[in-house]
């Protein structure tokens, strides 16, 4: 009898241990999804300082919300087929949110899904890019922050630094809707100032050197918009313009690092933070893309590359220098 009782007790203990083990496993399994980080997609068109800063701003803003998030970071290296593949993978993974940096990236993501929320940045005009129905009320699964720079103020800055300028040149990627839109504004502003414009386009970074050389002796200054090809090849451009004493006014701050003279600049880190905050609102269920107006940078600061000014023999007017940030690259 004692042996039988011992056996029964042992069997009961074993059963309880087994049940306890099952309970722990099931509890752990149930808790894992809740504790796991939410994975979201982040695609960047190409590497250059402006877009890299936007990327950093997005990540910082989302993390500062305290959200448990992991980013699937992808860079398309300016290749449309890469963008397509990234978009299909993001959609197949059923990510709850996609961040897209630059217009081509946003357009490709939007073409791949009309349901997954997409927050874009480094897009100049969301309506022109056909990403939204209206900037005030997108009405689609896309929203974000615009990098529209104050072109009129850029022209005024240019004329303060090069007051005798008569002919202005511009170089941009002919296939970038963003750049086309900015150059349209540039034309209107130059007409108001009775200035001439020489407008040249490129289709790749390989075209920049020859195109820049063709402007030598024909222009007094160059304005470049927030264009991804030009941003990627600013040192190539300024290697030609610097010896010819032609100043380059840039649409964003990153261009100064490549030899640009000055800008009333778009701060891409702040634009990224704006987009990151919008994405965090979506993840927290506070809003939906279709109801979130496109947001813009509201304050701009004049930045002047003092090293370039000295090389070009340009004296920065005292009144301008007082209110500008002088940098050296």
PDB file of C-alpha atoms in Angstrom:
ATOM      1  CA  UNK A   1       0.000   0.000   0.000  1.00  0.00           C
ATOM      2  CA  UNK A   2       2.834   2.391   0.891  1.00  0.00           C
ATOM      3  CA  UNK A   3       4.481   1.772  -2.456  1.00  0.00           C
ATOM      4  CA  UNK A   4       1.167   2.420  -4.221  1.00  0.00           C
ATOM      5  CA  UNK A   5       0.630   5.693  -2.281  1.00  0.00           C
ATOM      6  CA  UNK A   6       4.147   6.859  -3.047  1.00  0.00           C
ATOM      7  CA  UNK A   7       3.579   6.108  -6.731  1.00  0.00           C
ATOM      8  CA  UNK A   8       0.290   8.014  -6.712  1.00  0.00           C
ATOM      9  CA  UNK A   9       1.887  11.026  -4.992  1.00  0.00           C
ATOM     10  CA  UNK A  10       4.776  11.001  -7.463  1.00  0.00           C
ATOM     11  CA  UNK A  11       2.388  10.809 -10.413  1.00  0.00           C
ATOM     12  CA  UNK A  12       0.331  13.688  -9.043  1.00  0.00           C
ATOM     13  CA  UNK A  13       3.454  15.766  -8.489  1.00  0.00           C
ATOM     14  CA  UNK A  14       4.610  15.010 -12.017  1.00  0.00           C
ATOM     15  CA  UNK A  15       1.221  15.994 -13.422  1.00  0.00           C
ATOM     16  CA  UNK A  16       1.246  19.271 -11.490  1.00  0.00           C
ATOM     17  CA  UNK A  17       4.771  20.022 -12.655  1.00  0.00           C
ATOM     18  CA  UNK A  18       3.749  19.295 -16.232  1.00  0.00           C
ATOM     19  CA  UNK A  19       0.663  21.502 -15.932  1.00  0.00           C
ATOM     20  CA  UNK A  20       2.736  24.224 -14.325  1.00  0.00           C
ATOM     21  CA  UNK A  21       5.199  24.028 -17.195  1.00  0.00           C
ATOM     22  CA  UNK A  22       2.401  24.271 -19.750  1.00  0.00           C
ATOM     23  CA  UNK A  23       0.950  27.233 -17.899  1.00  0.00           C
ATOM     24  CA  UNK A  24       4.301  29.048 -17.996  1.00  0.00           C
ATOM     25  CA  UNK A  25       4.782  28.326 -21.679  1.00  0.00           C
ATOM     26  CA  UNK A  26       1.309  29.496 -22.615  1.00  0.00           C
ATOM     27  CA  UNK A  27       1.698  32.624 -20.489  1.00  0.00           C
ATOM     28  CA  UNK A  28       5.064  33.363 -22.084  1.00  0.00           C
ATOM     29  CA  UNK A  29       3.607  32.799 -25.573  1.00  0.00           C
ATOM     30  CA  UNK A  30       0.705  35.157 -24.876  1.00  0.00           C
ATOM     31  CA  UNK A  31       2.981  37.841 -23.508  1.00  0.00           C
ATOM     32  CA  UNK A  32       5.560  37.730 -26.319  1.00  0.00           C
ATOM     33  CA  UNK A  33       3.503  39.607 -28.919  1.00  0.00           C
ATOM     34  CA  UNK A  34       2.658  42.301 -26.381  1.00  0.00           C
ATOM     35  CA  UNK A  35       6.293  42.722 -25.391  1.00  0.00           C
ATOM     36  CA  UNK A  36       7.692  42.510 -28.891  1.00  0.00           C
ATOM     37  CA  UNK A  37       8.678  45.708 -30.692  1.00  0.00           C
ATOM     38  CA  UNK A  38       6.456  46.918 -33.515  1.00  0.00           C
ATOM     39  CA  UNK A  39       8.364  46.830 -36.802  1.00  0.00           C
ATOM     40  CA  UNK A  40       7.774  49.696 -39.231  1.00  0.00           C
ATOM     41  CA  UNK A  41       9.278  50.345 -42.646  1.00  0.00           C
ATOM     42  CA  UNK A  42      11.536  53.285 -43.440  1.00  0.00           C
ATOM     43  CA  UNK A  43      12.716  53.770 -47.003  1.00  0.00           C
ATOM     44  CA  UNK A  44      15.157  56.455 -48.155  1.00  0.00           C
ATOM     45  CA  UNK A  45      15.678  57.238 -51.830  1.00  0.00           C
ATOM     46  CA  UNK A  46      19.440  57.774 -51.698  1.00  0.00           C
ATOM     47  CA  UNK A  47      22.232  58.718 -49.321  1.00  0.00           C
ATOM     48  CA  UNK A  48      23.152  62.388 -49.070  1.00  0.00           C
ATOM     49  CA  UNK A  49      23.344  64.798 -46.099  1.00  0.00           C
ATOM     50  CA  UNK A  50      19.818  66.233 -46.398  1.00  0.00           C
ATOM     51  CA  UNK A  51      17.991  62.896 -46.572  1.00  0.00           C
ATOM     52  CA  UNK A  52      20.284  61.349 -43.968  1.00  0.00           C
ATOM     53  CA  UNK A  53      19.293  64.148 -41.578  1.00  0.00           C
ATOM     54  CA  UNK A  54      15.598  63.604 -42.315  1.00  0.00           C
ATOM     55  CA  UNK A  55      16.069  59.922 -41.508  1.00  0.00           C
ATOM     56  CA  UNK A  56      17.752  60.757 -38.211  1.00  0.00           C
ATOM     57  CA  UNK A  57      14.959  63.172 -37.309  1.00  0.00           C
ATOM     58  CA  UNK A  58      12.263  60.549 -37.926  1.00  0.00           C
ATOM     59  CA  UNK A  59      13.969  57.937 -35.783  1.00  0.00           C
ATOM     60  CA  UNK A  60      14.690  60.370 -32.935  1.00  0.00           C
ATOM     61  CA  UNK A  61      11.122  61.701 -32.827  1.00  0.00           C
ATOM     62  CA  UNK A  62       9.528  58.241 -32.739  1.00  0.00           C
ATOM     63  CA  UNK A  63      11.910  56.938 -30.088  1.00  0.00           C
ATOM     64  CA  UNK A  64      11.346  59.989 -27.896  1.00  0.00           C
ATOM     65  CA  UNK A  65       7.653  59.096 -27.749  1.00  0.00           C
ATOM     66  CA  UNK A  66       8.639  56.005 -25.810  1.00  0.00           C
ATOM     67  CA  UNK A  67       7.164  53.700 -28.435  1.00  0.00           C
ATOM     68  CA  UNK A  68       8.631  50.217 -28.627  1.00  0.00           C
ATOM     69  CA  UNK A  69       9.483  50.289 -32.314  1.00  0.00           C
ATOM     70  CA  UNK A  70      12.065  48.730 -34.604  1.00  0.00           C
ATOM     71  CA  UNK A  71      12.813  50.266 -38.005  1.00  0.00           C
ATOM     72  CA  UNK A  72      13.298  48.173 -41.108  1.00  0.00           C
ATOM     73  CA  UNK A  73      15.711  50.654 -42.714  1.00  0.00           C
ATOM     74  CA  UNK A  74      16.098  50.428 -46.485  1.00  0.00           C
ATOM     75  CA  UNK A  75      18.007  52.651 -48.927  1.00  0.00           C
ATOM     76  CA  UNK A  76      17.091  52.384 -52.597  1.00  0.00           C
ATOM     77  CA  UNK A  77      20.335  53.978 -53.847  1.00  0.00           C
ATOM     78  CA  UNK A  78      18.291  56.069 -56.301  1.00  0.00           C
ATOM     79  CA  UNK A  79      17.213  52.923 -58.155  1.00  0.00           C
ATOM     80  CA  UNK A  80      13.544  52.646 -59.116  1.00  0.00           C
ATOM     81  CA  UNK A  81      13.587  48.851 -59.258  1.00  0.00           C
ATOM     82  CA  UNK A  82      15.008  48.787 -55.725  1.00  0.00           C
ATOM     83  CA  UNK A  83      12.178  51.055 -54.600  1.00  0.00           C
ATOM     84  CA  UNK A  84       9.631  48.696 -56.138  1.00  0.00           C
ATOM     85  CA  UNK A  85      11.109  45.676 -54.406  1.00  0.00           C
ATOM     86  CA  UNK A  86      11.258  47.453 -51.056  1.00  0.00           C
ATOM     87  CA  UNK A  87       7.633  48.574 -51.396  1.00  0.00           C
ATOM     88  CA  UNK A  88       6.410  45.061 -52.164  1.00  0.00           C
ATOM     89  CA  UNK A  89       8.301  43.627 -49.196  1.00  0.00           C
ATOM     90  CA  UNK A  90       7.022  46.299 -46.800  1.00  0.00           C
ATOM     91  CA  UNK A  91       3.444  45.646 -47.907  1.00  0.00           C
ATOM     92  CA  UNK A  92       3.810  41.858 -47.714  1.00  0.00           C
ATOM     93  CA  UNK A  93       5.170  42.192 -44.163  1.00  0.00           C
ATOM     94  CA  UNK A  94       1.961  44.093 -43.287  1.00  0.00           C
ATOM     95  CA  UNK A  95       3.826  46.799 -41.427  1.00  0.00           C
ATOM     96  CA  UNK A  96       1.433  49.149 -39.607  1.00  0.00           C
ATOM     97  CA  UNK A  97       3.290  52.221 -40.898  1.00  0.00           C
ATOM     98  CA  UNK A  98       5.767  53.177 -43.623  1.00  0.00           C
ATOM     99  CA  UNK A  99       8.025  56.229 -43.604  1.00  0.00           C
ATOM    100  CA  UNK A 100       9.221  57.397 -47.023  1.00  0.00           C
ATOM    101  CA  UNK A 101      12.005  59.940 -47.568  1.00  0.00           C
ATOM    102  CA  UNK A 102      11.906  61.862 -50.902  1.00  0.00           C
ATOM    103  CA  UNK A 103       9.172  62.093 -53.514  1.00  0.00           C
ATOM    104  CA  UNK A 104      10.056  59.030 -55.656  1.00  0.00           C
ATOM    105  CA  UNK A 105      10.132  56.874 -52.515  1.00  0.00           C
ATOM    106  CA  UNK A 106       6.754  58.193 -51.372  1.00  0.00           C
ATOM    107  CA  UNK A 107       5.187  57.718 -54.814  1.00  0.00           C
ATOM    108  CA  UNK A 108       6.413  54.134 -55.092  1.00  0.00           C
ATOM    109  CA  UNK A 109       5.110  53.256 -51.627  1.00  0.00           C
ATOM    110  CA  UNK A 110       1.746  54.885 -52.397  1.00  0.00           C
ATOM    111  CA  UNK A 111       1.480  52.939 -55.657  1.00  0.00           C
ATOM    112  CA  UNK A 112       2.062  49.699 -53.754  1.00  0.00           C
ATOM    113  CA  UNK A 113      -0.677  50.206 -51.147  1.00  0.00           C
ATOM    114  CA  UNK A 114      -3.695  52.402 -50.599  1.00  0.00           C
ATOM    115  CA  UNK A 115      -4.344  51.138 -47.071  1.00  0.00           C
ATOM    116  CA  UNK A 116      -1.054  51.113 -45.143  1.00  0.00           C
ATOM    117  CA  UNK A 117      -0.419  54.539 -43.558  1.00  0.00           C
ATOM    118  CA  UNK A 118       2.495  56.321 -45.241  1.00  0.00           C
ATOM    119  CA  UNK A 119       4.245  59.344 -43.731  1.00  0.00           C
ATOM    120  CA  UNK A 120       6.603  61.043 -46.167  1.00  0.00           C
ATOM    121  CA  UNK A 121       9.133  63.823 -45.888  1.00  0.00           C
ATOM    122  CA  UNK A 122      11.478  65.627 -48.302  1.00  0.00           C
ATOM    123  CA  UNK A 123       8.494  66.033 -50.630  1.00  0.00           C
ATOM    124  CA  UNK A 124       8.068  69.584 -51.929  1.00  0.00           C
ATOM    125  CA  UNK A 125       4.427  69.505 -52.992  1.00  0.00           C
ATOM    126  CA  UNK A 126       2.265  66.527 -52.083  1.00  0.00           C
ATOM    127  CA  UNK A 127      -0.548  67.617 -54.390  1.00  0.00           C
ATOM    128  CA  UNK A 128       1.691  68.072 -57.443  1.00  0.00           C
ATOM    129  CA  UNK A 129       3.211  64.644 -56.710  1.00  0.00           C
ATOM    130  CA  UNK A 130      -0.356  63.230 -56.664  1.00  0.00           C
ATOM    131  CA  UNK A 131       0.125  61.790 -53.200  1.00  0.00           C
ATOM    132  CA  UNK A 132      -2.835  63.611 -51.645  1.00  0.00           C
ATOM    133  CA  UNK A 133      -6.092  65.172 -52.771  1.00  0.00           C
ATOM    134  CA  UNK A 134      -5.423  68.305 -50.759  1.00  0.00           C
ATOM    135  CA  UNK A 135      -2.572  69.517 -48.570  1.00  0.00           C
ATOM    136  CA  UNK A 136      -5.100  70.586 -45.936  1.00  0.00           C
ATOM    137  CA  UNK A 137      -7.039  67.310 -45.986  1.00  0.00           C
ATOM    138  CA  UNK A 138      -5.029  64.585 -47.748  1.00  0.00           C
ATOM    139  CA  UNK A 139      -7.934  62.153 -48.175  1.00  0.00           C
ATOM    140  CA  UNK A 140      -5.495  59.292 -48.898  1.00  0.00           C
ATOM    141  CA  UNK A 141      -3.242  57.004 -46.876  1.00  0.00           C
ATOM    142  CA  UNK A 142      -0.375  59.502 -47.283  1.00  0.00           C
ATOM    143  CA  UNK A 143       0.640  62.546 -45.232  1.00  0.00           C
ATOM    144  CA  UNK A 144       3.894  64.102 -44.076  1.00  0.00           C
ATOM    145  CA  UNK A 145       6.151  67.163 -44.048  1.00  0.00           C
ATOM    146  CA  UNK A 146       7.098  69.318 -47.045  1.00  0.00           C
ATOM    147  CA  UNK A 147      10.607  70.565 -47.842  1.00  0.00           C
ATOM    148  CA  UNK A 148       9.397  73.532 -49.905  1.00  0.00           C
ATOM    149  CA  UNK A 149      12.109  76.135 -49.468  1.00  0.00           C
ATOM    150  CA  UNK A 150      11.476  79.912 -49.583  1.00  0.00           C
ATOM    151  CA  UNK A 151      12.617  80.493 -53.165  1.00  0.00           C
ATOM    152  CA  UNK A 152      11.740  84.206 -53.124  1.00  0.00           C
ATOM    153  CA  UNK A 153      13.926  84.685 -50.048  1.00  0.00           C
ATOM    154  CA  UNK A 154      16.722  82.704 -51.712  1.00  0.00           C
ATOM    155  CA  UNK A 155      16.644  85.145 -54.646  1.00  0.00           C
ATOM    156  CA  UNK A 156      16.757  88.140 -52.310  1.00  0.00           C
ATOM    157  CA  UNK A 157      19.700  86.587 -50.471  1.00  0.00           C
ATOM    158  CA  UNK A 158      21.478  85.986 -53.768  1.00  0.00           C
ATOM    159  CA  UNK A 159      21.088  89.641 -54.790  1.00  0.00           C
ATOM    160  CA  UNK A 160      22.442  90.856 -51.452  1.00  0.00           C
ATOM    161  CA  UNK A 161      25.556  88.754 -51.929  1.00  0.00           C
ATOM    162  CA  UNK A 162      25.880  89.325 -55.683  1.00  0.00           C
ATOM    163  CA  UNK A 163      24.168  92.698 -56.225  1.00  0.00           C
ATOM    164  CA  UNK A 164      25.416  93.091 -59.802  1.00  0.00           C
ATOM    165  CA  UNK A 165      24.034  89.759 -60.977  1.00  0.00           C
ATOM    166  CA  UNK A 166      22.092  89.914 -64.246  1.00  0.00           C
ATOM    167  CA  UNK A 167      21.880  86.286 -65.336  1.00  0.00           C
ATOM    168  CA  UNK A 168      21.129  83.426 -62.969  1.00  0.00           C
ATOM    169  CA  UNK A 169      21.690  79.776 -63.757  1.00  0.00           C
ATOM    170  CA  UNK A 170      19.948  76.735 -62.350  1.00  0.00           C
ATOM    171  CA  UNK A 171      20.676  73.023 -62.670  1.00  0.00           C
ATOM    172  CA  UNK A 172      18.256  70.301 -61.673  1.00  0.00           C
ATOM    173  CA  UNK A 173      17.015  66.802 -62.442  1.00  0.00           C
ATOM    174  CA  UNK A 174      14.414  67.039 -65.193  1.00  0.00           C
ATOM    175  CA  UNK A 175      12.480  64.041 -63.870  1.00  0.00           C
ATOM    176  CA  UNK A 176      12.058  65.320 -60.299  1.00  0.00           C
ATOM    177  CA  UNK A 177       8.634  66.917 -59.863  1.00  0.00           C
ATOM    178  CA  UNK A 178       9.936  68.689 -56.761  1.00  0.00           C
ATOM    179  CA  UNK A 179      12.657  70.433 -58.721  1.00  0.00           C
ATOM    180  CA  UNK A 180      10.352  71.388 -61.585  1.00  0.00           C
ATOM    181  CA  UNK A 181       8.005  73.047 -59.114  1.00  0.00           C
ATOM    182  CA  UNK A 182      10.787  75.038 -57.433  1.00  0.00           C
ATOM    183  CA  UNK A 183      12.221  76.215 -60.744  1.00  0.00           C
ATOM    184  CA  UNK A 184       8.762  77.391 -61.771  1.00  0.00           C
ATOM    185  CA  UNK A 185       8.713  79.594 -58.661  1.00  0.00           C
ATOM    186  CA  UNK A 186      12.282  80.712 -59.411  1.00  0.00           C
ATOM    187  CA  UNK A 187      11.292  81.877 -62.904  1.00  0.00           C
ATOM    188  CA  UNK A 188       8.467  83.962 -61.475  1.00  0.00           C
ATOM    189  CA  UNK A 189      10.734  85.587 -58.901  1.00  0.00           C
ATOM    190  CA  UNK A 190      13.492  86.369 -61.407  1.00  0.00           C
ATOM    191  CA  UNK A 191      10.969  87.962 -63.755  1.00  0.00           C
ATOM    192  CA  UNK A 192       9.914  90.291 -60.935  1.00  0.00           C
ATOM    193  CA  UNK A 193      13.565  91.317 -60.549  1.00  0.00           C
ATOM    194  CA  UNK A 194      14.106  91.660 -64.326  1.00  0.00           C
ATOM    195  CA  UNK A 195      16.805  88.995 -64.210  1.00  0.00           C
ATOM    196  CA  UNK A 196      17.597  86.443 -66.893  1.00  0.00           C
ATOM    197  CA  UNK A 197      17.570  82.694 -66.294  1.00  0.00           C
ATOM    198  CA  UNK A 198      19.630  79.953 -67.911  1.00  0.00           C
ATOM    199  CA  UNK A 199      17.938  76.663 -67.079  1.00  0.00           C
ATOM    200  CA  UNK A 200      19.798  73.381 -67.571  1.00  0.00           C
ATOM    201  CA  UNK A 201      18.763  69.879 -66.595  1.00  0.00           C
ATOM    202  CA  UNK A 202      20.532  66.626 -65.823  1.00  0.00           C
ATOM    203  CA  UNK A 203      19.334  63.054 -65.618  1.00  0.00           C
ATOM    204  CA  UNK A 204      22.140  61.609 -63.474  1.00  0.00           C
ATOM    205  CA  UNK A 205      25.155  62.647 -61.427  1.00  0.00           C
ATOM    206  CA  UNK A 206      27.303  61.859 -64.459  1.00  0.00           C
ATOM    207  CA  UNK A 207      25.801  64.852 -66.288  1.00  0.00           C
ATOM    208  CA  UNK A 208      26.561  67.442 -63.623  1.00  0.00           C
ATOM    209  CA  UNK A 209      30.193  68.226 -64.465  1.00  0.00           C
ATOM    210  CA  UNK A 210      29.628  68.849 -68.169  1.00  0.00           C
ATOM    211  CA  UNK A 211      26.438  70.826 -67.506  1.00  0.00           C
ATOM    212  CA  UNK A 212      28.205  73.013 -64.956  1.00  0.00           C
ATOM    213  CA  UNK A 213      31.049  73.680 -67.356  1.00  0.00           C
ATOM    214  CA  UNK A 214      28.582  74.845 -69.996  1.00  0.00           C
ATOM    215  CA  UNK A 215      27.445  77.634 -67.641  1.00  0.00           C
ATOM    216  CA  UNK A 216      30.894  79.145 -67.139  1.00  0.00           C
ATOM    217  CA  UNK A 217      31.048  82.652 -68.584  1.00  0.00           C
ATOM    218  CA  UNK A 218      27.277  82.787 -69.026  1.00  0.00           C
ATOM    219  CA  UNK A 219      25.913  83.220 -65.503  1.00  0.00           C
ATOM    220  CA  UNK A 220      26.705  85.447 -62.524  1.00  0.00           C
ATOM    221  CA  UNK A 221      25.299  83.098 -59.880  1.00  0.00           C
ATOM    222  CA  UNK A 222      23.591  79.710 -59.673  1.00  0.00           C
ATOM    223  CA  UNK A 223      20.585  78.617 -57.638  1.00  0.00           C
ATOM    224  CA  UNK A 224      20.034  74.905 -57.067  1.00  0.00           C
ATOM    225  CA  UNK A 225      16.725  73.604 -55.677  1.00  0.00           C
ATOM    226  CA  UNK A 226      16.303  70.778 -53.178  1.00  0.00           C
ATOM    227  CA  UNK A 227      17.140  68.212 -55.844  1.00  0.00           C
ATOM    228  CA  UNK A 228      18.414  64.722 -54.999  1.00  0.00           C
ATOM    229  CA  UNK A 229      20.882  64.442 -57.881  1.00  0.00           C
ATOM    230  CA  UNK A 230      22.360  67.871 -57.231  1.00  0.00           C
ATOM    231  CA  UNK A 231      22.493  67.226 -53.485  1.00  0.00           C
ATOM    232  CA  UNK A 232      24.461  64.048 -54.207  1.00  0.00           C
ATOM    233  CA  UNK A 233      26.917  65.873 -56.488  1.00  0.00           C
ATOM    234  CA  UNK A 234      27.428  69.321 -54.965  1.00  0.00           C
ATOM    235  CA  UNK A 235      31.232  68.865 -54.728  1.00  0.00           C
ATOM    236  CA  UNK A 236      31.281  68.052 -58.454  1.00  0.00           C
ATOM    237  CA  UNK A 237      29.314  71.213 -59.231  1.00  0.00           C
ATOM    238  CA  UNK A 238      31.322  73.547 -57.007  1.00  0.00           C
ATOM    239  CA  UNK A 239      34.627  72.141 -58.255  1.00  0.00           C
ATOM    240  CA  UNK A 240      33.679  73.790 -61.555  1.00  0.00           C
ATOM    241  CA  UNK A 241      32.005  76.946 -60.229  1.00  0.00           C
ATOM    242  CA  UNK A 242      34.517  77.858 -57.495  1.00  0.00           C
ATOM    243  CA  UNK A 243      37.530  78.576 -59.764  1.00  0.00           C
ATOM    244  CA  UNK A 244      35.200  80.560 -62.040  1.00  0.00           C
ATOM    245  CA  UNK A 245      34.118  82.683 -59.035  1.00  0.00           C
ATOM    246  CA  UNK A 246      30.453  81.750 -59.502  1.00  0.00           C
ATOM    247  CA  UNK A 247      28.536  81.548 -56.205  1.00  0.00           C
ATOM    248  CA  UNK A 248      25.974  78.789 -55.690  1.00  0.00           C
ATOM    249  CA  UNK A 249      22.885  79.464 -53.573  1.00  0.00           C
ATOM    250  CA  UNK A 250      21.410  76.203 -52.312  1.00  0.00           C
ATOM    251  CA  UNK A 251      17.864  75.214 -51.430  1.00  0.00           C
ATOM    252  CA  UNK A 252      18.958  73.514 -48.209  1.00  0.00           C
ATOM    253  CA  UNK A 253      21.701  73.579 -45.608  1.00  0.00           C
ATOM    254  CA  UNK A 254      23.412  70.355 -46.651  1.00  0.00           C
ATOM    255  CA  UNK A 255      24.523  72.005 -49.887  1.00  0.00           C
ATOM    256  CA  UNK A 256      26.842  74.315 -47.958  1.00  0.00           C
ATOM    257  CA  UNK A 257      28.951  71.327 -46.959  1.00  0.00           C
ATOM    258  CA  UNK A 258      29.506  70.656 -50.644  1.00  0.00           C
ATOM    259  CA  UNK A 259      30.736  74.169 -51.418  1.00  0.00           C
ATOM    260  CA  UNK A 260      27.528  76.179 -51.620  1.00  0.00           C
ATOM    261  CA  UNK A 261      27.785  79.839 -50.612  1.00  0.00           C
ATOM    262  CA  UNK A 262      24.540  80.465 -48.761  1.00  0.00           C
ATOM    263  CA  UNK A 263      20.947  79.460 -48.157  1.00  0.00           C
ATOM    264  CA  UNK A 264      17.754  80.415 -46.419  1.00  0.00           C
ATOM    265  CA  UNK A 265      17.753  76.830 -45.510  1.00  0.00           C
ATOM    266  CA  UNK A 266      15.398  73.971 -45.029  1.00  0.00           C
ATOM    267  CA  UNK A 267      16.407  72.009 -41.929  1.00  0.00           C
ATOM    268  CA  UNK A 268      15.914  68.376 -42.892  1.00  0.00           C
ATOM    269  CA  UNK A 269      16.469  67.092 -39.374  1.00  0.00           C
ATOM    270  CA  UNK A 270      13.516  69.177 -38.167  1.00  0.00           C
ATOM    271  CA  UNK A 271      11.421  68.064 -41.150  1.00  0.00           C
ATOM    272  CA  UNK A 272      12.223  64.477 -40.234  1.00  0.00           C
ATOM    273  CA  UNK A 273      11.181  65.121 -36.645  1.00  0.00           C
ATOM    274  CA  UNK A 274       7.872  66.586 -37.830  1.00  0.00           C
ATOM    275  CA  UNK A 275       7.243  63.456 -39.914  1.00  0.00           C
ATOM    276  CA  UNK A 276       8.294  61.246 -37.010  1.00  0.00           C
ATOM    277  CA  UNK A 277       5.828  62.940 -34.680  1.00  0.00           C
ATOM    278  CA  UNK A 278       3.053  62.506 -37.242  1.00  0.00           C
ATOM    279  CA  UNK A 279       3.913  58.822 -37.566  1.00  0.00           C
ATOM    280  CA  UNK A 280       3.915  58.419 -33.790  1.00  0.00           C
ATOM    281  CA  UNK A 281       0.417  59.944 -33.644  1.00  0.00           C
ATOM    282  CA  UNK A 282      -0.744  57.340 -36.166  1.00  0.00           C
ATOM    283  CA  UNK A 283       0.870  54.475 -34.222  1.00  0.00           C
ATOM    284  CA  UNK A 284      -0.793  55.701 -31.027  1.00  0.00           C
ATOM    285  CA  UNK A 285      -4.173  55.811 -32.753  1.00  0.00           C
ATOM    286  CA  UNK A 286      -4.519  59.582 -32.334  1.00  0.00           C
ATOM    287  CA  UNK A 287      -5.008  60.320 -36.011  1.00  0.00           C
ATOM    288  CA  UNK A 288      -5.153  58.924 -39.552  1.00  0.00           C
ATOM    289  CA  UNK A 289      -3.182  60.103 -42.612  1.00  0.00           C
ATOM    290  CA  UNK A 290      -6.279  61.158 -44.539  1.00  0.00           C
ATOM    291  CA  UNK A 291      -7.115  63.706 -41.831  1.00  0.00           C
ATOM    292  CA  UNK A 292      -3.595  65.031 -41.154  1.00  0.00           C
ATOM    293  CA  UNK A 293      -2.702  68.244 -43.048  1.00  0.00           C
ATOM    294  CA  UNK A 294       0.719  68.421 -44.679  1.00  0.00           C
ATOM    295  CA  UNK A 295       3.081  70.254 -42.363  1.00  0.00           C
ATOM    296  CA  UNK A 296       5.785  72.781 -43.290  1.00  0.00           C
ATOM    297  CA  UNK A 297       8.868  74.316 -41.759  1.00  0.00           C
ATOM    298  CA  UNK A 298       7.749  77.744 -40.560  1.00  0.00           C
ATOM    299  CA  UNK A 299      11.023  79.371 -39.559  1.00  0.00           C
ATOM    300  CA  UNK A 300      14.088  79.707 -41.777  1.00  0.00           C
ATOM    301  CA  UNK A 301      17.561  80.970 -40.965  1.00  0.00           C
ATOM    302  CA  UNK A 302      20.103  82.469 -43.337  1.00  0.00           C
ATOM    303  CA  UNK A 303      23.326  80.480 -43.344  1.00  0.00           C
ATOM    304  CA  UNK A 304      26.464  81.650 -45.128  1.00  0.00           C
ATOM    305  CA  UNK A 305      29.569  79.572 -45.769  1.00  0.00           C
ATOM    306  CA  UNK A 306      32.232  82.089 -44.777  1.00  0.00           C
ATOM    307  CA  UNK A 307      35.040  79.949 -46.185  1.00  0.00           C
ATOM    308  CA  UNK A 308      33.409  79.919 -49.619  1.00  0.00           C
ATOM    309  CA  UNK A 309      32.689  83.667 -49.459  1.00  0.00           C
ATOM    310  CA  UNK A 310      36.386  84.328 -48.850  1.00  0.00           C
ATOM    311  CA  UNK A 311      37.423  82.025 -51.687  1.00  0.00           C
ATOM    312  CA  UNK A 312      35.023  83.790 -54.060  1.00  0.00           C
ATOM    313  CA  UNK A 313      36.091  87.230 -52.869  1.00  0.00           C
ATOM    314  CA  UNK A 314      32.580  88.084 -51.658  1.00  0.00           C
ATOM    315  CA  UNK A 315      32.150  90.446 -48.732  1.00  0.00           C
ATOM    316  CA  UNK A 316      29.067  89.662 -46.687  1.00  0.00           C
ATOM    317  CA  UNK A 317      27.125  92.895 -46.035  1.00  0.00           C
ATOM    318  CA  UNK A 318      27.209  93.870 -42.382  1.00  0.00           C
ATOM    319  CA  UNK A 319      23.432  93.960 -41.968  1.00  0.00           C
ATOM    320  CA  UNK A 320      23.168  90.479 -43.462  1.00  0.00           C
ATOM    321  CA  UNK A 321      26.006  89.088 -41.346  1.00  0.00           C
ATOM    322  CA  UNK A 322      24.322  90.309 -38.141  1.00  0.00           C
ATOM    323  CA  UNK A 323      21.245  88.165 -38.710  1.00  0.00           C
ATOM    324  CA  UNK A 324      22.887  85.214 -40.446  1.00  0.00           C
ATOM    325  CA  UNK A 325      24.680  82.166 -39.119  1.00  0.00           C
ATOM    326  CA  UNK A 326      28.214  82.139 -40.482  1.00  0.00           C
ATOM    327  CA  UNK A 327      29.619  78.643 -40.925  1.00  0.00           C
ATOM    328  CA  UNK A 328      32.797  77.172 -42.362  1.00  0.00           C
ATOM    329  CA  UNK A 329      32.948  74.007 -44.422  1.00  0.00           C
TER     330      UNK A 329
END
